[in-house]
Coordinates of C-alpha atoms in Angstrom, one line a residue:
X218 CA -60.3 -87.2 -51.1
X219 CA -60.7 -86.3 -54.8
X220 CA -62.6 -84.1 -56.6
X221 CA -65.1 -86.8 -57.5
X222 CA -67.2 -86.8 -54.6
X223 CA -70.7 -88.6 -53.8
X224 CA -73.2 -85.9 -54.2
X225 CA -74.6 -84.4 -50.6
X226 CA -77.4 -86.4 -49.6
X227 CA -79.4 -82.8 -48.4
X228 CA -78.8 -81.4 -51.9
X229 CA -81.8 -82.9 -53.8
X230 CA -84.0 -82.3 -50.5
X231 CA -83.1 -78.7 -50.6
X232 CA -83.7 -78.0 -54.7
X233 CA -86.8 -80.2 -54.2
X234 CA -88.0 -77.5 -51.2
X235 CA -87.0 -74.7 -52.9
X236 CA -88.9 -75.5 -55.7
X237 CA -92.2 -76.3 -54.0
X238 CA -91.8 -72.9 -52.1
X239 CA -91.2 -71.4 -55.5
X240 CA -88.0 -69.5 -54.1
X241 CA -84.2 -69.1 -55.2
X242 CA -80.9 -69.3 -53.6
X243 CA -77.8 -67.6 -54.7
X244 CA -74.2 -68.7 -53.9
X245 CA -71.4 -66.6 -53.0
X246 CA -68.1 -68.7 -52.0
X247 CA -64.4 -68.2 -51.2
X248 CA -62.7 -71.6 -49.9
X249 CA -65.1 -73.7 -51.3
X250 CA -63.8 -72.3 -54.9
X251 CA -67.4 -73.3 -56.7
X252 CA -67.9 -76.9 -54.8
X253 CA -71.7 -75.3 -53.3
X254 CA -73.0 -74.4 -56.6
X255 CA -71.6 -77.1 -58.2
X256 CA -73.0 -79.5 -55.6
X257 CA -77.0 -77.9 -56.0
X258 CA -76.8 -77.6 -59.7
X259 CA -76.1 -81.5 -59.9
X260 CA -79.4 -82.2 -58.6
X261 CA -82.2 -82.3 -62.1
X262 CA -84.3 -79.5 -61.6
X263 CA -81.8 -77.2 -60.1
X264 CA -82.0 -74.4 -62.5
X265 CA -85.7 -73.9 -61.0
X266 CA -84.5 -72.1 -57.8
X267 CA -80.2 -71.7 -58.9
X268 CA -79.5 -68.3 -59.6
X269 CA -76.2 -68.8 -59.5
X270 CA -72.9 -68.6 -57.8
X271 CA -69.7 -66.2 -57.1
X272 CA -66.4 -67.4 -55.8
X273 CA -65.3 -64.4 -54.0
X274 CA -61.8 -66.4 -53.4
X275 CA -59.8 -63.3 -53.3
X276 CA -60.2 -60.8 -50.8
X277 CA -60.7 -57.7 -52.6
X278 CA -63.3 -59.6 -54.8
X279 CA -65.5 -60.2 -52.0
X280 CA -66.3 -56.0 -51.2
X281 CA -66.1 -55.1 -55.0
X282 CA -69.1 -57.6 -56.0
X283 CA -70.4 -58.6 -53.1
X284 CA -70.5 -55.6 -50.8
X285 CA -68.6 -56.6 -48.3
X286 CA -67.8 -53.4 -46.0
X287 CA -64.1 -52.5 -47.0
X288 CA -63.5 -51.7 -43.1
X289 CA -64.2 -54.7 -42.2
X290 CA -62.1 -57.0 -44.4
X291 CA -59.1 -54.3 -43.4
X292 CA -60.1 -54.7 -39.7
X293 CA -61.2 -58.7 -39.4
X294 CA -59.7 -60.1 -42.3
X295 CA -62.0 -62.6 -44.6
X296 CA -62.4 -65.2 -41.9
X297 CA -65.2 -63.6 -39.8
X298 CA -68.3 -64.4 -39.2
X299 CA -70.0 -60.8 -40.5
X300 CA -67.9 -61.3 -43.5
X301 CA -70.1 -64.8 -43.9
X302 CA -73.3 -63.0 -43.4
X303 CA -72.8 -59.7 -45.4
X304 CA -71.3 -62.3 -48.5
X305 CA -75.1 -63.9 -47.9
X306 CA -76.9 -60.7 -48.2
X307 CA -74.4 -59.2 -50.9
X308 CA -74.9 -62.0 -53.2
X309 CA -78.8 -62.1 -53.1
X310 CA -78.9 -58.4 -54.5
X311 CA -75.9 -59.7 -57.2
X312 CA -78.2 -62.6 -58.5
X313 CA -81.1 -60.0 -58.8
X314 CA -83.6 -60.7 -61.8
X315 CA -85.5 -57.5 -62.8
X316 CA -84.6 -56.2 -59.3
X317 CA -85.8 -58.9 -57.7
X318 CA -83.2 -60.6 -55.0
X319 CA -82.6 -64.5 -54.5
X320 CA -85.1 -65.4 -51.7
X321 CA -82.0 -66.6 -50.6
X322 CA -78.2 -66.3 -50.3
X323 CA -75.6 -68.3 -48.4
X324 CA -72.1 -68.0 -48.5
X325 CA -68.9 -69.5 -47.3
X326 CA -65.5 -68.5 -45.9
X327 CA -62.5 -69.9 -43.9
X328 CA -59.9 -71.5 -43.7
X329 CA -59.0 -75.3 -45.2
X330 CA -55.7 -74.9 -45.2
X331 CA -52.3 -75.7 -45.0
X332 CA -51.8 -72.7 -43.4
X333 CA -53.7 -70.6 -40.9
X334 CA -54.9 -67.5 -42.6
X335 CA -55.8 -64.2 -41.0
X336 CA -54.6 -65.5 -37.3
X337 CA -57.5 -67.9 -37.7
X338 CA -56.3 -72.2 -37.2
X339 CA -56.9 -74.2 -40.3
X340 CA -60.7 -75.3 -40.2
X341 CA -61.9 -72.5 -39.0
X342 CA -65.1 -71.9 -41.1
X343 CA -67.9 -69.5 -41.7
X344 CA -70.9 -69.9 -43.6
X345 CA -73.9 -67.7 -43.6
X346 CA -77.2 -67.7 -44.4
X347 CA -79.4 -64.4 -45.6
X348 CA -82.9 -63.7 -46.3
X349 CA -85.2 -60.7 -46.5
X350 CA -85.5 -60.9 -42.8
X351 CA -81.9 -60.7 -42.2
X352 CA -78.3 -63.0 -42.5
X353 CA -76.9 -65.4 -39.7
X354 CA -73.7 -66.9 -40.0
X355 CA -72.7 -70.1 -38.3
X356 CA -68.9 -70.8 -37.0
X357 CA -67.5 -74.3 -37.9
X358 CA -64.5 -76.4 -36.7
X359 CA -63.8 -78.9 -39.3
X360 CA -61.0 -81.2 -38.9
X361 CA -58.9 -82.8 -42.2
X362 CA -57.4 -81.9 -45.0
X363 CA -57.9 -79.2 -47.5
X364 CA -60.2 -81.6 -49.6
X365 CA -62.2 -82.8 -46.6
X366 CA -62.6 -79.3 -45.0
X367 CA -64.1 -77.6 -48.2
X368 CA -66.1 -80.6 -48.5
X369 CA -67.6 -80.9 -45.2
X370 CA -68.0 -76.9 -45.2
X371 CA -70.5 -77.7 -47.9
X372 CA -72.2 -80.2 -46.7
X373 CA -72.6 -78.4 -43.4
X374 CA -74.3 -75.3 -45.1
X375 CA -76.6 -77.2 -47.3
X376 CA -77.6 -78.7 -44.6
X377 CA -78.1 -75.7 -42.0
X378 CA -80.2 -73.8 -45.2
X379 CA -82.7 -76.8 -44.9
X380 CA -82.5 -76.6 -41.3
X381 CA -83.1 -73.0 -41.6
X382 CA -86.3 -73.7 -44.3
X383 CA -87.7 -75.9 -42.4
X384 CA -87.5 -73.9 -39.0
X385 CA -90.0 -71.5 -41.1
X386 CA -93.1 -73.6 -41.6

């Protein structure tokens, strides 16, 4: 695969909900490097509901701005599936506006390889989802290379968030 993928089919579904429901989403990101944000804010419109987008790609990066609990990174390592949900909930209070969170945050971590990272197998992927209610994070086994793992990572949370919109009508 190459950089210059098709765009994700959910994407303009989800910037198109967003928008009717008048909320945001912010974006925090480790191995997809960027590739979430940049997917949403290709669909017109986007800057509606896009806050914006961290790539927490290094470790330390990922309690310093996003809040992850220290201990845990120490204890777990970066591939875990709290780590997913407290980068969710740390980057909604990041992408605050006049102290107002993203309705929304979701968030990515794992591994796409070549090597396994953190005693966790290549593919081995978290993504989480947070909200004022509370963050969830979902575990994912994605097969391929490095390319098609952080590609299928996104397209797999894009399309649990609509899932997840959806499921709240």
């Amino acid at each position: 695969m190459t950089d210059a993928q098709p765009p994700v089919p959910v994407a303009p579904g989800l910037i198109a909900e967003l928008t009717a429901r008048g909320e945001t989403v912010a974006v925090a990101e480790s191995l997809t490097g960027g590739l979430v944000v940049a997917t949403l804010v290709g669909v017109p419109g986007a800057s509606a509901v896009v806050r914006g987008g961290v790539v927490a790609y290094a470790t330390p990066i990922k309690h310093e701005l996003l809040d992850v609990a220290a201990d845990l990174l120490a204890s777990n390592g970066a591939v875990d599936p709290e780590v997913a949900r407290q980068m969710a909930s740390g980057v909604r209070i990041a992408m605050s506006i006049d102290g107002e969170p993203a309705t929304w945050g979701i968030s990515t971590t794992g591994v796409a390889g070549p090597d396994p990272q953190d005693g966790k197998a290549v593919g081995t992927v978290y993504v989480g989802i947070a909200s004022a209610d509370g963050a969830t994070a979902y575990e994912l086994h994605l097969d391929g290379d490095r390319d098609a793992i952080r590609h299928a990572t996104v397209s797999e949370l894009l399309a649990r968030m609509s899932s997840t919109i959806r499921a709240r009508e």
